[in-house]
Amino acid sequence: MQKFVQEVNEDGDIYSQLMTISQKSIENAHYETAYHALCAALHYAQDIGDEHCLKAVSEAAKAQSDWIDAHAPEHRLSSQSTILRQGVSLYDTLCKQAATQALLVISKKY
């Protein structure tokens, strides 16, 4: 199984727990749970102002979206389903939100 979550600390912090939940969820085809765990990880990383964690969420969101597109294109979180209903991809939005928040954290440093 592909590893979607690249950065997980073993010290049991909330961020790591959320990223682990997301990884385990997508491995077991619980795509919405995986997505929402990533959202929670985003908010936690945003709260603590950790640009690296925010970037990791963005990367995981992209990887999970690609996985769903390849392995479950009929699922409502897939790009195909989003296009068919003329909607907005939740994963794309999450990816952009996490990347933007990372940039905001970086800009506050200077």
PDB file of N, CA and C in Angstrom, residues 47-110:
ATOM      1  N   ASP A  47      -3.011  25.888  13.883  1.00  0.00           N
ATOM      2  CA  ASP A  47      -3.037  26.410  15.247  1.00  0.00           C
ATOM      3  C   ASP A  47      -1.644  26.550  15.842  1.00  0.00           C
ATOM      4  N   ILE A  48      -0.771  25.578  15.546  1.00  0.00           N
ATOM      5  CA  ILE A  48       0.573  25.626  16.115  1.00  0.00           C
ATOM      6  C   ILE A  48       1.568  26.350  15.198  1.00  0.00           C
ATOM      7  N   GLY A  49       1.106  26.742  14.004  1.00  0.00           N
ATOM      8  CA  GLY A  49       1.945  27.495  13.079  1.00  0.00           C
ATOM      9  C   GLY A  49       3.120  26.711  12.526  1.00  0.00           C
ATOM     10  N   ASP A  50       2.903  25.449  12.188  1.00  0.00           N
ATOM     11  CA  ASP A  50       3.982  24.584  11.704  1.00  0.00           C
ATOM     12  C   ASP A  50       3.907  24.438  10.184  1.00  0.00           C
ATOM     13  N   GLU A  51       4.788  25.148   9.503  1.00  0.00           N
ATOM     14  CA  GLU A  51       4.770  25.139   8.039  1.00  0.00           C
ATOM     15  C   GLU A  51       5.072  23.763   7.457  1.00  0.00           C
ATOM     16  N   HIS A  52       5.939  22.994   8.102  1.00  0.00           N
ATOM     17  CA  HIS A  52       6.285  21.675   7.583  1.00  0.00           C
ATOM     18  C   HIS A  52       5.094  20.723   7.663  1.00  0.00           C
ATOM     19  N   CYS A  53       4.368  20.793   8.757  1.00  0.00           N
ATOM     20  CA  CYS A  53       3.164  19.962   8.891  1.00  0.00           C
ATOM     21  C   CYS A  53       2.106  20.386   7.874  1.00  0.00           C
ATOM     22  N   LEU A  54       1.968  21.679   7.660  1.00  0.00           N
ATOM     23  CA  LEU A  54       1.002  22.176   6.669  1.00  0.00           C
ATOM     24  C   LEU A  54       1.362  21.689   5.271  1.00  0.00           C
ATOM     25  N   LYS A  55       2.639  21.738   4.939  1.00  0.00           N
ATOM     26  CA  LYS A  55       3.073  21.238   3.633  1.00  0.00           C
ATOM     27  C   LYS A  55       2.820  19.735   3.516  1.00  0.00           C
ATOM     28  N   ALA A  56       3.031  19.001   4.604  1.00  0.00           N
ATOM     29  CA  ALA A  56       2.797  17.556   4.596  1.00  0.00           C
ATOM     30  C   ALA A  56       1.317  17.244   4.389  1.00  0.00           C
ATOM     31  N   VAL A  57       0.444  18.037   4.977  1.00  0.00           N
ATOM     32  CA  VAL A  57      -0.993  17.854   4.768  1.00  0.00           C
ATOM     33  C   VAL A  57      -1.331  18.082   3.299  1.00  0.00           C
ATOM     34  N   SER A  58      -0.771  19.142   2.720  1.00  0.00           N
ATOM     35  CA  SER A  58      -1.018  19.435   1.307  1.00  0.00           C
ATOM     36  C   SER A  58      -0.570  18.273   0.417  1.00  0.00           C
ATOM     37  N   GLU A  59       0.613  17.748   0.696  1.00  0.00           N
ATOM     38  CA  GLU A  59       1.134  16.631  -0.093  1.00  0.00           C
ATOM     39  C   GLU A  59       0.289  15.372   0.089  1.00  0.00           C
ATOM     40  N   ALA A  60      -0.132  15.119   1.319  1.00  0.00           N
ATOM     41  CA  ALA A  60      -0.968  13.942   1.585  1.00  0.00           C
ATOM     42  C   ALA A  60      -2.322  14.075   0.896  1.00  0.00           C
ATOM     43  N   ALA A  61      -2.877  15.284   0.887  1.00  0.00           N
ATOM     44  CA  ALA A  61      -4.169  15.510   0.221  1.00  0.00           C
ATOM     45  C   ALA A  61      -4.052  15.220  -1.273  1.00  0.00           C
ATOM     46  N   LYS A  62      -2.984  15.669  -1.885  1.00  0.00           N
ATOM     47  CA  LYS A  62      -2.772  15.418  -3.313  1.00  0.00           C
ATOM     48  C   LYS A  62      -2.615  13.914  -3.572  1.00  0.00           C
ATOM     49  N   ALA A  63      -1.824  13.251  -2.745  1.00  0.00           N
ATOM     50  CA  ALA A  63      -1.592  11.814  -2.924  1.00  0.00           C
ATOM     51  C   ALA A  63      -2.875  11.016  -2.724  1.00  0.00           C
ATOM     52  N   GLN A  64      -3.660  11.380  -1.720  1.00  0.00           N
ATOM     53  CA  GLN A  64      -4.902  10.660  -1.481  1.00  0.00           C
ATOM     54  C   GLN A  64      -5.899  10.892  -2.615  1.00  0.00           C
ATOM     55  N   SER A  65      -5.975  12.105  -3.093  1.00  0.00           N
ATOM     56  CA  SER A  65      -6.859  12.406  -4.218  1.00  0.00           C
ATOM     57  C   SER A  65      -6.476  11.568  -5.441  1.00  0.00           C
ATOM     58  N   ASP A  66      -5.195  11.514  -5.723  1.00  0.00           N
ATOM     59  CA  ASP A  66      -4.717  10.714  -6.860  1.00  0.00           C
ATOM     60  C   ASP A  66      -5.049   9.232  -6.669  1.00  0.00           C
ATOM     61  N   TRP A  67      -4.908   8.732  -5.443  1.00  0.00           N
ATOM     62  CA  TRP A  67      -5.219   7.330  -5.139  1.00  0.00           C
ATOM     63  C   TRP A  67      -6.700   7.036  -5.402  1.00  0.00           C
ATOM     64  N   ILE A  68      -7.547   7.909  -4.894  1.00  0.00           N
ATOM     65  CA  ILE A  68      -8.990   7.719  -5.085  1.00  0.00           C
ATOM     66  C   ILE A  68      -9.333   7.763  -6.573  1.00  0.00           C
ATOM     67  N   ASP A  69      -8.746   8.706  -7.294  1.00  0.00           N
ATOM     68  CA  ASP A  69      -8.998   8.797  -8.741  1.00  0.00           C
ATOM     69  C   ASP A  69      -8.606   7.507  -9.459  1.00  0.00           C
ATOM     70  N   ALA A  70      -7.503   6.909  -9.042  1.00  0.00           N
ATOM     71  CA  ALA A  70      -7.009   5.702  -9.709  1.00  0.00           C
ATOM     72  C   ALA A  70      -7.731   4.434  -9.265  1.00  0.00           C
ATOM     73  N   HIS A  71      -8.140   4.367  -8.002  1.00  0.00           N
ATOM     74  CA  HIS A  71      -8.657   3.123  -7.455  1.00  0.00           C
ATOM     75  C   HIS A  71     -10.153   3.129  -7.128  1.00  0.00           C
ATOM     76  N   ALA A  72     -10.744   4.296  -7.058  1.00  0.00           N
ATOM     77  CA  ALA A  72     -12.179   4.379  -6.755  1.00  0.00           C
ATOM     78  C   ALA A  72     -12.788   5.583  -7.474  1.00  0.00           C
ATOM     79  N   PRO A  73     -12.690   5.597  -8.811  1.00  0.00           N
ATOM     80  CA  PRO A  73     -13.151   6.769  -9.553  1.00  0.00           C
ATOM     81  C   PRO A  73     -14.649   7.050  -9.416  1.00  0.00           C
ATOM     82  N   GLU A  74     -15.402   6.057  -8.965  1.00  0.00           N
ATOM     83  CA  GLU A  74     -16.840   6.251  -8.777  1.00  0.00           C
ATOM     84  C   GLU A  74     -17.167   6.899  -7.428  1.00  0.00           C
ATOM     85  N   HIS A  75     -16.197   6.956  -6.527  1.00  0.00           N
ATOM     86  CA  HIS A  75     -16.446   7.522  -5.200  1.00  0.00           C
ATOM     87  C   HIS A  75     -16.719   9.022  -5.311  1.00  0.00           C
ATOM     88  N   ARG A  76     -17.569   9.532  -4.445  1.00  0.00           N
ATOM     89  CA  ARG A  76     -17.970  10.940  -4.554  1.00  0.00           C
ATOM     90  C   ARG A  76     -16.838  11.927  -4.277  1.00  0.00           C
ATOM     91  N   LEU A  77     -15.727  11.478  -3.699  1.00  0.00           N
ATOM     92  CA  LEU A  77     -14.578  12.366  -3.517  1.00  0.00           C
ATOM     93  C   LEU A  77     -13.612  12.345  -4.702  1.00  0.00           C
ATOM     94  N   SER A  78     -13.878  11.513  -5.685  1.00  0.00           N
ATOM     95  CA  SER A  78     -12.979  11.441  -6.849  1.00  0.00           C
ATOM     96  C   SER A  78     -13.138  12.677  -7.734  1.00  0.00           C
ATOM     97  N   SER A  79     -12.119  12.963  -8.485  1.00  0.00           N
ATOM     98  CA  SER A  79     -12.170  14.082  -9.430  1.00  0.00           C
ATOM     99  C   SER A  79     -13.254  13.862 -10.467  1.00  0.00           C
ATOM    100  N   GLN A  80     -13.384  12.621 -10.923  1.00  0.00           N
ATOM    101  CA  GLN A  80     -14.400  12.284 -11.929  1.00  0.00           C
ATOM    102  C   GLN A  80     -15.804  12.608 -11.406  1.00  0.00           C
ATOM    103  N   SER A  81     -16.095  12.201 -10.192  1.00  0.00           N
ATOM    104  CA  SER A  81     -17.414  12.471  -9.609  1.00  0.00           C
ATOM    105  C   SER A  81     -17.643  13.970  -9.436  1.00  0.00           C
ATOM    106  N   THR A  82     -16.609  14.652  -9.036  1.00  0.00           N
ATOM    107  CA  THR A  82     -16.711  16.109  -8.862  1.00  0.00           C
ATOM    108  C   THR A  82     -17.039  16.790 -10.182  1.00  0.00           C
ATOM    109  N   ILE A  83     -16.368  16.375 -11.239  1.00  0.00           N
ATOM    110  CA  ILE A  83     -16.605  16.959 -12.563  1.00  0.00           C
ATOM    111  C   ILE A  83     -18.027  16.657 -13.030  1.00  0.00           C
ATOM    112  N   LEU A  84     -18.468  15.419 -12.823  1.00  0.00           N
ATOM    113  CA  LEU A  84     -19.821  15.027 -13.263  1.00  0.00           C
ATOM    114  C   LEU A  84     -20.919  15.849 -12.590  1.00  0.00           C
ATOM    115  N   ARG A  85     -20.713  16.216 -11.347  1.00  0.00           N
ATOM    116  CA  ARG A  85     -21.738  17.014 -10.667  1.00  0.00           C
ATOM    117  C   ARG A  85     -21.404  18.511 -10.691  1.00  0.00           C
ATOM    118  N   GLN A  86     -20.387  18.854 -11.473  1.00  0.00           N
ATOM    119  CA  GLN A  86     -19.969  20.250 -11.656  1.00  0.00           C
ATOM    120  C   GLN A  86     -19.696  20.927 -10.313  1.00  0.00           C
ATOM    121  N   GLY A  87     -19.001  20.183  -9.449  1.00  0.00           N
ATOM    122  CA  GLY A  87     -18.696  20.677  -8.118  1.00  0.00           C
ATOM    123  C   GLY A  87     -17.249  21.102  -7.966  1.00  0.00           C
ATOM    124  N   VAL A  88     -16.873  21.252  -6.727  1.00  0.00           N
ATOM    125  CA  VAL A  88     -15.509  21.630  -6.358  1.00  0.00           C
ATOM    126  C   VAL A  88     -14.894  20.462  -5.598  1.00  0.00           C
ATOM    127  N   SER A  89     -13.698  20.086  -5.964  1.00  0.00           N
ATOM    128  CA  SER A  89     -13.017  18.975  -5.307  1.00  0.00           C
ATOM    129  C   SER A  89     -12.614  19.367  -3.885  1.00  0.00           C
ATOM    130  N   LEU A  90     -13.098  18.601  -2.927  1.00  0.00           N
ATOM    131  CA  LEU A  90     -12.736  18.862  -1.540  1.00  0.00           C
ATOM    132  C   LEU A  90     -11.243  18.654  -1.316  1.00  0.00           C
ATOM    133  N   TYR A  91     -10.685  17.623  -1.940  1.00  0.00           N
ATOM    134  CA  TYR A  91      -9.254  17.368  -1.792  1.00  0.00           C
ATOM    135  C   TYR A  91      -8.413  18.490  -2.409  1.00  0.00           C
ATOM    136  N   ASP A  92      -8.815  18.972  -3.573  1.00  0.00           N
ATOM    137  CA  ASP A  92      -8.075  20.092  -4.180  1.00  0.00           C
ATOM    138  C   ASP A  92      -8.130  21.323  -3.295  1.00  0.00           C
ATOM    139  N   THR A  93      -9.296  21.571  -2.720  1.00  0.00           N
ATOM    140  CA  THR A  93      -9.450  22.718  -1.831  1.00  0.00           C
ATOM    141  C   THR A  93      -8.576  22.559  -0.591  1.00  0.00           C
ATOM    142  N   LEU A  94      -8.559  21.355  -0.016  1.00  0.00           N
ATOM    143  CA  LEU A  94      -7.725  21.089   1.152  1.00  0.00           C
ATOM    144  C   LEU A  94      -6.249  21.278   0.825  1.00  0.00           C
ATOM    145  N   CYS A  95      -5.838  20.772  -0.314  1.00  0.00           N
ATOM    146  CA  CYS A  95      -4.450  20.894  -0.755  1.00  0.00           C
ATOM    147  C   CYS A  95      -4.045  22.365  -0.865  1.00  0.00           C
ATOM    148  N   LYS A  96      -4.883  23.154  -1.505  1.00  0.00           N
ATOM    149  CA  LYS A  96      -4.602  24.581  -1.675  1.00  0.00           C
ATOM    150  C   LYS A  96      -4.630  25.326  -0.348  1.00  0.00           C
ATOM    151  N   GLN A  97      -5.585  24.972   0.504  1.00  0.00           N
ATOM    152  CA  GLN A  97      -5.700  25.631   1.799  1.00  0.00           C
ATOM    153  C   GLN A  97      -4.451  25.370   2.644  1.00  0.00           C
ATOM    154  N   ALA A  98      -3.996  24.136   2.676  1.00  0.00           N
ATOM    155  CA  ALA A  98      -2.810  23.791   3.461  1.00  0.00           C
ATOM    156  C   ALA A  98      -1.565  24.494   2.916  1.00  0.00           C
ATOM    157  N   ALA A  99      -1.420  24.511   1.589  1.00  0.00           N
ATOM    158  CA  ALA A  99      -0.267  25.183   0.979  1.00  0.00           C
ATOM    159  C   ALA A  99      -0.294  26.684   1.259  1.00  0.00           C
ATOM    160  N   THR A 100      -1.469  27.276   1.190  1.00  0.00           N
ATOM    161  CA  THR A 100      -1.609  28.707   1.462  1.00  0.00           C
ATOM    162  C   THR A 100      -1.291  29.016   2.915  1.00  0.00           C
ATOM    163  N   GLN A 101      -1.790  28.190   3.821  1.00  0.00           N
ATOM    164  CA  GLN A 101      -1.503  28.404   5.243  1.00  0.00           C
ATOM    165  C   GLN A 101      -0.009  28.278   5.529  1.00  0.00           C
ATOM    166  N   ALA A 102       0.662  27.356   4.848  1.00  0.00           N
ATOM    167  CA  ALA A 102       2.115  27.214   5.012  1.00  0.00           C
ATOM    168  C   ALA A 102       2.819  28.494   4.572  1.00  0.00           C
ATOM    169  N   LEU A 103       2.393  29.062   3.454  1.00  0.00           N
ATOM    170  CA  LEU A 103       2.982  30.312   2.985  1.00  0.00           C
ATOM    171  C   LEU A 103       2.735  31.449   3.969  1.00  0.00           C
ATOM    172  N   LEU A 104       1.571  31.486   4.571  1.00  0.00           N
ATOM    173  CA  LEU A 104       1.266  32.520   5.550  1.00  0.00           C
ATOM    174  C   LEU A 104       2.160  32.388   6.790  1.00  0.00           C
ATOM    175  N   VAL A 105       2.404  31.168   7.209  1.00  0.00           N
ATOM    176  CA  VAL A 105       3.301  30.947   8.348  1.00  0.00           C
ATOM    177  C   VAL A 105       4.703  31.433   8.013  1.00  0.00           C
ATOM    178  N   ILE A 106       5.159  31.103   6.801  1.00  0.00           N
ATOM    179  CA  ILE A 106       6.498  31.522   6.371  1.00  0.00           C
ATOM    180  C   ILE A 106       6.580  33.037   6.307  1.00  0.00           C
ATOM    181  N   SER A 107       5.556  33.688   5.761  1.00  0.00           N
ATOM    182  CA  SER A 107       5.594  35.149   5.598  1.00  0.00           C
ATOM    183  C   SER A 107       5.596  35.871   6.940  1.00  0.00           C
ATOM    184  N   LYS A 108       5.020  35.261   7.972  1.00  0.00           N
ATOM    185  CA  LYS A 108       5.006  35.882   9.304  1.00  0.00           C
ATOM    186  C   LYS A 108       6.387  35.877   9.950  1.00  0.00           C
ATOM    187  N   LYS A 109       7.251  34.991   9.461  1.00  0.00           N
ATOM    188  CA  LYS A 109       8.607  34.894  10.012  1.00  0.00           C
ATOM    189  C   LYS A 109       9.499  36.060   9.558  1.00  0.00           C
ATOM    190  N   TYR A 110       9.093  36.706   8.472  1.00  0.00           N
ATOM    191  CA  TYR A 110       9.962  37.738   7.898  1.00  0.00           C
ATOM    192  C   TYR A 110       9.383  39.083   8.020  1.00  0.00           C
TER     193      TYR A 110
END
